[in-house]
Each structure stands twice: as structure tokens, then as C-alpha cells.
Amino acid sequence: MASGKSKQTRSATADGDATRTESPGAGTSRRRGQATWWRRLTGPDGPVAGERSTLTYYALLITTLALLTFGLIMVFSVQSVTTAAEGGNAFTSFSKYLVFAVAGILGMVGISRLPLWGLKRFAWLVLLAAFALQLLVFVPGIGIDVYGNRNWIRLPAGLGTAQPSEFIKLGLCLYLGAMVSKRRDAFLGGVDTWRKFARFAGWILLPAGVGIGLVMAGGDLGTVIVLTLLVAGALWLGGLGWRWFASLGLLGLVAFAAASMLSANRRARILAWLHPDRYDPLDVGYQPLHGRYALGTGGWWGVGPGSSRQKWGYLTQADSDYIFAVLGEEFGLVGALSVIILFGVIAWCCIRIIRRCDSLYISVVTGGIMTWIVGQALINMSVVVGLLPVLGVPLPLVSAGGSALVSVLLALGVLLAFARNEPGAPEALRSRTGAVRRTLAVIAPRRRKRV
């Protein structure tokens, strides 16, 4: 061309990013052609970029273990005070919680090694089992009322209680992924006939509605909100049209408003959040107020591990719903931001899995798990800092709660299984495992048997 500009051609680099080749001196055009930092972090790797193919797997595994360690420290820090004040043994109580942590880790490792076809094939069995467990909360002598909510059951062998609704979250994620990927052409993206709507309602809305209804029958509105977000995240990645989201979202807001206004306790919590100066700080506004006191006392670096004042009876849910407040008091703004960043890393790992996979099933399940874990964490932290009214939602991996901890670890095991099957990851993991075995063979060689 007469303009004097050299022609530009696109070429693919080893890491899969699109770049431009051009004449020397055209630095501006080269920078425009390079992939953005976000695409470099989340985009696909090429066949020779093995060092990045396992990035998602190790980042997710390390982040999970870091949050779990943080949670175990905080739970013991709180229970060492609350259990001792009740005349119990803090080490005995914490050892029971440690059993759940070990079981969750073993389950996470086991699920991460399962083939993807196994996760997909048995998804409906997991959901049915979760529904059956949730029905036990309505059986006299087994179900337990806690703060007006009937969503707990007694465990044998003195292990305490469990919350079956936590496993409904995992069951819905797996089921929606399997069903959407199997019947996408039948309804998702184009529910424009009554026949398609009947299929959509029967295969998607009905199972999700049953799970949400069973939890709502027990009175746990916080878990219902998380389940709704989970379903929305899964269907969004499944390709459901925005008109359906607008319609179902409006219906959900009406149901939430009705459930809140019909309960005196929920109505009082919402009004205390909207007008904190009009409500008794020793009644419904007591815990939110002391949660902010804890965060304010922590400052930049905190008062030190185990030195929280608010956990000494001021926060009634110090080891569960308000553990983030105790964490902020003991470890300060730096500790609170560290936990937020770790949840951000989990979100980044989920986005990377979605971008790098070619399977609709993986995308839908990952979207549901991401909105569940990260969304629940955002809700919990927003409640503590006063951005939302009290909803009774724990902080994943950090708050006390054996069944919640196990279900989240199992869900992260599913994500690890997906990360192990990213492009180039199986080969890279096998080569590293072989290198470790060869190293151990050199360090501790086997003795040959004498003939």
C-alpha cells in the first residue's frame, strides 16, 4: 500500500496467545497486538508450555490448604475461649472438628483423582442422597432446631451435628452440569415453545426448586440465597437467556421479600441494618455492632493471635458467622485482606478452568461452585462489615461447621479434578510424579533380593 505501513500478520506463539509480526520500530502496534495480562493468566497454553499447564491445579490446591489452615487456627482460637467458658475441654471440641477436616481432605484428594465421566454419571445419585439427608431434619429425634431454623441432624458417636443442606449445594452443581450439557439443545438458549419450557421446568427448575424448598421449609433463608446464586451461576454459563434471568430474578426478589417480611426475626434484622440508630444495641443490633468493634480494634496488624476481646462472649457466633470479625481483630487489616485475596485466587482459578476447557459440563459445574464458594464468602464478609443484614451464612473453609467444611472441600476436589484434565496438565503431572519417584529411588534405593 502507498501509506508505507508494513503489512501485519497474526501468528500463534507457544502459549496460545495471538501476537503480531511487523517491521522494526513499530513498537506501538506490537504492544496493541500482544495479549492482555488477563488473557495471559487465564488463556489456554500451547503444547510446549507445560510449566503453565498445571498452574491452576497447584494454585487451587495451595490456596485451599492455606485457607483451611487459617480456618483451623481461628476455630481453635475461638473455641479455646467459648468451650472453656462453658466448662468443657477446648481440645476435645477441636479434635472433633479436626476429624471433619481430615475426612474432607481425604475426600477432596479422592474426588480429584476420579475420572470426569464418573462425576457426571453419578451426579443425580449425589443429589438424591442430599435430598434424603435433608428430609431427616424433619424426623423427630433426629432433626434439631437451632435459632429457629430446623436444618441440622444429630450425628452418632458423639460427633455433634451436621447440616445436610450443605451437600445439596454440591449435588445441585454436579446435577446441573450433567443435565445442561446433556440437554442443552432441548431448552437452554432458546426456551421459546411450551414443549421446551416443559422440559426446562422438569429437568432444571423442578430439582432446583425441590432442593431450595426443602431448605426453606427448615427456615434457613441464608442457605436458600446461596443455593439460588449457585443455580443462577450454573445456568448463566449453560447459556440461559437474559430474559429468563430477569424473570426468575424478579420472582426470586419477590419471594425473598415475602420470606423476610413474614418472619419477625428477619424483619427486625433488616430494619436494624437499615436504621441501626433506632434499634436497641443490646438486642437485635448487638452482634453486628460488636462485629464492627472487633474489626475497628484490629487496626493494621491486629492485636495478636488469640488476643481477641470480642470472642469473650460478645459475639455469640464468633466461631461461625462472625469469625471474620475475630480474624480482623487478631490479624488486622492485613490478615483480613489476605483472606480476601485467597478467595480471589479461587475465583481466578475457576475462571481459568472455564476459559481453558472445551466441555460445557465443566463450565457449568465450575460456575456453580464458584458462585457458591466465592459468593458465600462475599456475603459473609459483607454481613460482618455491615454491607448486608445478618443472614447466618458461614465463611467457607474458615468458619466452624463440620458438614460445611466437608462439602466445600469435596467441591474443591471436583475443581481439582477439572484442573488435572486441563490441556497439557495430565502429561505434566505424570512427568513430575515420575521425577519424584526417580529422586526417591536415588535417595532410598530398594535392596535387591539375593538369589
Tab-separated table of C-alpha atoms in Angstrom, residues 125-366:
chain	number	residue	atom	x	y	z
A	125	LEU	CA	-27.299	-40.056	42.866
A	126	VAL	CA	-25.420	-37.401	44.857
A	127	LEU	CA	-28.401	-35.045	44.557
A	128	LEU	CA	-30.921	-37.691	45.633
A	129	ALA	CA	-28.745	-38.651	48.607
A	130	ALA	CA	-28.546	-34.982	49.635
A	131	PHE	CA	-32.346	-34.689	49.404
A	132	ALA	CA	-32.757	-37.807	51.559
A	133	LEU	CA	-30.410	-36.405	54.210
A	134	GLN	CA	-32.281	-33.097	54.204
A	135	LEU	CA	-35.552	-34.930	54.864
A	136	LEU	CA	-34.049	-36.296	58.088
A	137	VAL	CA	-34.179	-32.829	59.665
A	138	PHE	CA	-37.972	-33.187	59.863
A	139	VAL	CA	-37.811	-36.566	61.624
A	140	PRO	CA	-38.483	-36.224	65.384
A	141	GLY	CA	-35.482	-37.182	67.473
A	142	ILE	CA	-33.061	-36.678	64.578
A	143	GLY	CA	-33.698	-33.130	63.388
A	144	ILE	CA	-32.630	-30.228	65.606
A	145	ASP	CA	-33.817	-26.644	65.869
A	146	VAL	CA	-31.014	-24.081	66.090
A	147	TYR	CA	-32.006	-20.415	66.484
A	148	GLY	CA	-35.402	-21.105	64.942
A	149	ASN	CA	-34.028	-22.990	61.915
A	150	ARG	CA	-34.571	-26.720	61.539
A	151	ASN	CA	-31.683	-27.687	59.273
A	152	TRP	CA	-29.469	-29.847	61.482
A	153	ILE	CA	-29.373	-33.537	62.393
A	154	ARG	CA	-27.674	-35.411	65.228
A	155	LEU	CA	-24.613	-37.455	64.359
A	156	PRO	CA	-23.773	-40.786	66.019
A	157	ALA	CA	-20.696	-41.482	68.131
A	158	GLY	CA	-20.878	-38.055	69.777
A	159	LEU	CA	-19.602	-36.185	66.720
A	160	GLY	CA	-22.170	-33.437	67.231
A	161	THR	CA	-24.478	-32.208	64.486
A	162	ALA	CA	-24.461	-31.902	60.697
A	163	GLN	CA	-26.230	-29.663	58.192
A	164	PRO	CA	-27.435	-31.754	55.207
A	165	SER	CA	-28.285	-28.668	53.149
A	166	GLU	CA	-24.555	-28.143	52.592
A	167	PHE	CA	-24.457	-31.283	50.456
A	168	ILE	CA	-27.433	-30.116	48.401
A	169	LYS	CA	-25.118	-27.376	47.097
A	170	LEU	CA	-22.637	-29.901	45.769
A	171	GLY	CA	-25.391	-32.158	44.427
A	172	LEU	CA	-27.026	-29.311	42.508
A	173	CYS	CA	-23.697	-28.246	40.976
A	174	LEU	CA	-22.987	-31.742	39.663
A	175	TYR	CA	-26.574	-32.368	38.553
A	176	LEU	CA	-26.983	-29.076	36.701
A	177	GLY	CA	-23.691	-29.599	34.910
A	178	ALA	CA	-24.686	-33.086	33.759
A	179	MET	CA	-28.218	-32.120	32.758
A	180	VAL	CA	-27.394	-28.869	30.984
A	181	SER	CA	-24.606	-30.468	28.966
A	182	LYS	CA	-26.875	-33.371	28.022
A	183	ARG	CA	-29.997	-31.413	27.098
A	184	ARG	CA	-28.708	-28.004	26.137
A	185	ASP	CA	-30.163	-28.088	22.620
A	186	ALA	CA	-33.558	-29.001	24.047
A	187	PHE	CA	-34.140	-25.878	26.132
A	188	LEU	CA	-31.177	-23.643	27.051
A	189	GLY	CA	-30.597	-20.581	24.894
A	190	GLY	CA	-33.991	-20.835	23.262
A	191	VAL	CA	-36.908	-21.780	25.530
A	192	ASP	CA	-39.386	-20.409	23.037
A	193	THR	CA	-42.063	-23.104	22.933
A	194	TRP	CA	-44.253	-24.705	25.571
A	195	ARG	CA	-42.628	-28.063	24.911
A	196	LYS	CA	-39.156	-26.666	25.567
A	197	PHE	CA	-40.436	-24.872	28.648
A	198	ALA	CA	-41.896	-28.124	29.998
A	199	ARG	CA	-38.513	-29.820	29.559
A	200	PHE	CA	-36.701	-26.885	31.133
A	201	ALA	CA	-39.082	-26.881	34.109
A	202	GLY	CA	-38.983	-30.640	34.531
A	203	TRP	CA	-35.242	-31.218	34.234
A	204	ILE	CA	-33.880	-27.983	35.715
A	205	LEU	CA	-36.378	-25.886	37.671
A	206	LEU	CA	-38.095	-28.782	39.441
A	207	PRO	CA	-34.978	-30.401	41.004
A	208	ALA	CA	-33.545	-26.996	41.913
A	209	GLY	CA	-36.906	-25.949	43.354
A	210	VAL	CA	-37.153	-29.151	45.414
A	211	GLY	CA	-33.723	-28.557	46.934
A	212	ILE	CA	-34.420	-24.902	47.682
A	213	GLY	CA	-37.880	-25.740	49.016
A	214	LEU	CA	-36.579	-28.400	51.412
A	215	VAL	CA	-34.074	-25.944	52.868
A	216	MET	CA	-36.635	-23.151	53.037
A	217	ALA	CA	-39.037	-25.474	54.874
A	218	GLY	CA	-36.444	-25.586	57.642
A	219	GLY	CA	-36.302	-21.789	57.779
A	220	ASP	CA	-32.685	-21.269	56.626
A	221	LEU	CA	-33.021	-18.256	54.313
A	222	GLY	CA	-29.262	-17.657	54.136
A	223	THR	CA	-28.612	-21.091	52.618
A	224	VAL	CA	-31.536	-20.565	50.227
A	225	ILE	CA	-29.873	-17.400	48.925
A	226	VAL	CA	-26.615	-19.265	48.322
A	227	LEU	CA	-28.459	-22.076	46.527
A	228	THR	CA	-30.217	-19.537	44.314
A	229	LEU	CA	-26.913	-17.874	43.409
A	230	LEU	CA	-25.431	-21.285	42.670
A	231	VAL	CA	-28.215	-22.203	40.272
A	232	ALA	CA	-28.013	-18.797	38.584
A	233	GLY	CA	-24.249	-19.092	38.060
A	234	ALA	CA	-24.566	-22.582	36.591
A	235	LEU	CA	-27.378	-21.663	34.203
A	236	TRP	CA	-25.636	-18.474	33.110
A	237	LEU	CA	-22.658	-20.474	31.916
A	238	GLY	CA	-25.056	-23.013	30.463
A	239	GLY	CA	-26.360	-20.385	28.055
A	240	LEU	CA	-29.731	-19.447	29.537
A	241	GLY	CA	-31.042	-16.223	28.008
A	242	TRP	CA	-31.068	-12.944	29.895
A	243	ARG	CA	-34.856	-12.695	29.693
A	244	TRP	CA	-35.143	-15.839	31.773
A	245	PHE	CA	-32.703	-14.402	34.287
A	246	ALA	CA	-34.723	-11.203	34.527
A	247	SER	CA	-37.980	-13.108	35.028
A	248	LEU	CA	-36.618	-15.633	37.508
A	249	GLY	CA	-34.647	-12.907	39.306
A	250	LEU	CA	-37.762	-10.805	39.778
A	251	LEU	CA	-39.621	-13.833	41.085
A	252	GLY	CA	-36.759	-14.536	43.493
A	253	LEU	CA	-36.747	-10.986	44.826
A	254	VAL	CA	-40.486	-11.159	45.491
A	255	ALA	CA	-40.068	-14.498	47.304
A	256	PHE	CA	-37.160	-13.121	49.358
A	257	ALA	CA	-39.146	-10.033	50.365
A	258	ALA	CA	-42.132	-12.174	51.360
A	259	ALA	CA	-39.987	-14.595	53.387
A	260	SER	CA	-38.299	-11.676	55.140
A	261	MET	CA	-41.440	-9.740	55.966
A	262	LEU	CA	-43.358	-12.787	57.205
A	263	SER	CA	-40.679	-13.531	59.823
A	264	ALA	CA	-40.426	-11.158	62.772
A	265	ASN	CA	-36.776	-12.043	63.375
A	266	ARG	CA	-35.714	-11.470	59.751
A	267	ARG	CA	-37.734	-8.272	59.559
A	268	ALA	CA	-36.065	-6.949	62.691
A	269	ARG	CA	-32.578	-7.761	61.368
A	270	ILE	CA	-33.233	-5.986	58.082
A	271	LEU	CA	-34.683	-2.921	59.803
A	272	ALA	CA	-31.785	-2.850	62.271
A	273	TRP	CA	-29.414	-2.874	59.296
A	274	LEU	CA	-31.270	-0.067	57.555
A	275	HIS	CA	-31.720	2.037	60.712
A	276	PRO	CA	-29.039	0.990	63.240
A	277	ASP	CA	-29.618	4.084	65.388
A	278	ARG	CA	-33.282	3.199	66.040
A	279	TYR	CA	-32.757	-0.288	67.428
A	280	ASP	CA	-31.535	-1.462	70.800
A	281	PRO	CA	-27.779	-2.163	70.576
A	282	LEU	CA	-28.275	-4.797	73.300
A	283	ASP	CA	-30.868	-6.723	71.290
A	284	VAL	CA	-31.023	-7.333	67.528
A	285	GLY	CA	-28.248	-4.872	66.785
A	286	TYR	CA	-25.872	-6.321	69.376
A	287	GLN	CA	-23.838	-8.748	67.288
A	288	PRO	CA	-23.431	-6.513	64.184
A	289	LEU	CA	-22.231	-3.700	66.439
A	290	HIS	CA	-19.627	-5.835	68.194
A	291	GLY	CA	-18.516	-7.299	64.886
A	292	ARG	CA	-17.584	-3.792	63.744
A	293	TYR	CA	-15.950	-3.158	67.123
A	294	ALA	CA	-13.734	-6.188	66.516
A	295	LEU	CA	-12.692	-5.008	63.062
A	296	GLY	CA	-12.014	-1.498	64.349
A	297	THR	CA	-9.909	-2.779	67.239
A	298	GLY	CA	-7.693	-4.831	64.941
A	299	GLY	CA	-6.196	-1.849	63.135
A	300	TRP	CA	-3.494	-2.601	60.592
A	301	TRP	CA	-1.759	-5.592	62.163
A	302	GLY	CA	-4.254	-6.803	64.781
A	303	VAL	CA	-3.981	-7.379	68.496
A	304	GLY	CA	-2.231	-10.720	68.015
A	305	PRO	CA	-3.288	-14.369	67.606
A	306	GLY	CA	-5.569	-15.470	70.431
A	307	SER	CA	-5.852	-11.964	71.907
A	308	SER	CA	-9.326	-11.033	70.664
A	309	ARG	CA	-11.611	-9.402	73.219
A	310	GLN	CA	-14.899	-9.722	71.350
A	311	LYS	CA	-14.787	-13.529	71.335
A	312	TRP	CA	-15.161	-13.495	75.133
A	313	GLY	CA	-18.952	-13.694	74.978
A	314	TYR	CA	-19.618	-10.506	72.990
A	315	LEU	CA	-20.057	-12.324	69.669
A	316	THR	CA	-22.490	-15.222	70.061
A	317	GLN	CA	-21.489	-16.649	66.669
A	318	ALA	CA	-17.774	-15.914	66.980
A	319	ASP	CA	-16.629	-19.269	65.577
A	320	SER	CA	-19.100	-19.417	62.663
A	321	ASP	CA	-20.944	-16.455	61.137
A	322	TYR	CA	-18.699	-13.778	62.690
A	323	ILE	CA	-15.325	-15.480	62.602
A	324	PHE	CA	-14.171	-12.927	60.025
A	325	ALA	CA	-14.620	-10.223	62.694
A	326	VAL	CA	-12.409	-12.139	65.137
A	327	LEU	CA	-9.900	-12.709	62.351
A	328	GLY	CA	-9.810	-8.988	61.603
A	329	GLU	CA	-9.332	-8.197	65.285
A	330	GLU	CA	-6.471	-10.644	65.823
A	331	PHE	CA	-4.690	-10.245	62.474
A	332	GLY	CA	-5.802	-6.760	61.496
A	333	LEU	CA	-6.466	-5.360	58.053
A	334	VAL	CA	-3.505	-7.284	56.640
A	335	GLY	CA	-4.953	-10.619	57.742
A	336	ALA	CA	-8.445	-9.748	56.504
A	337	LEU	CA	-7.106	-8.668	53.112
A	338	SER	CA	-5.054	-11.851	52.891
A	339	VAL	CA	-8.194	-13.956	53.268
A	340	ILE	CA	-10.000	-11.843	50.659
A	341	ILE	CA	-7.091	-12.289	48.240
A	342	LEU	CA	-7.123	-16.056	48.772
A	343	PHE	CA	-10.801	-16.213	47.829
A	344	GLY	CA	-9.934	-14.056	44.838
A	345	VAL	CA	-7.387	-16.666	43.804
A	346	ILE	CA	-10.086	-19.354	43.972
A	347	ALA	CA	-12.280	-17.213	41.723
A	348	TRP	CA	-9.365	-16.743	39.308
A	349	CYS	CA	-8.724	-20.493	39.221
A	350	CYS	CA	-12.394	-21.118	38.403
A	351	ILE	CA	-12.326	-18.553	35.591
A	352	ARG	CA	-9.151	-20.101	34.234
A	353	ILE	CA	-10.741	-23.572	34.228
A	354	ILE	CA	-13.785	-22.228	32.375
A	355	ARG	CA	-11.695	-20.422	29.768
A	356	ARG	CA	-9.329	-23.318	29.112
A	357	CYS	CA	-11.843	-26.168	28.855
A	358	ASP	CA	-13.900	-27.230	25.853
A	359	SER	CA	-16.555	-29.020	27.899
A	360	LEU	CA	-19.895	-27.419	28.712
A	361	TYR	CA	-20.224	-29.785	31.653
A	362	ILE	CA	-17.008	-28.494	33.240
A	363	SER	CA	-18.015	-24.878	32.633
A	364	VAL	CA	-21.446	-25.254	34.240
A	365	VAL	CA	-20.207	-27.170	37.301
A	366	THR	CA	-17.305	-24.762	37.805
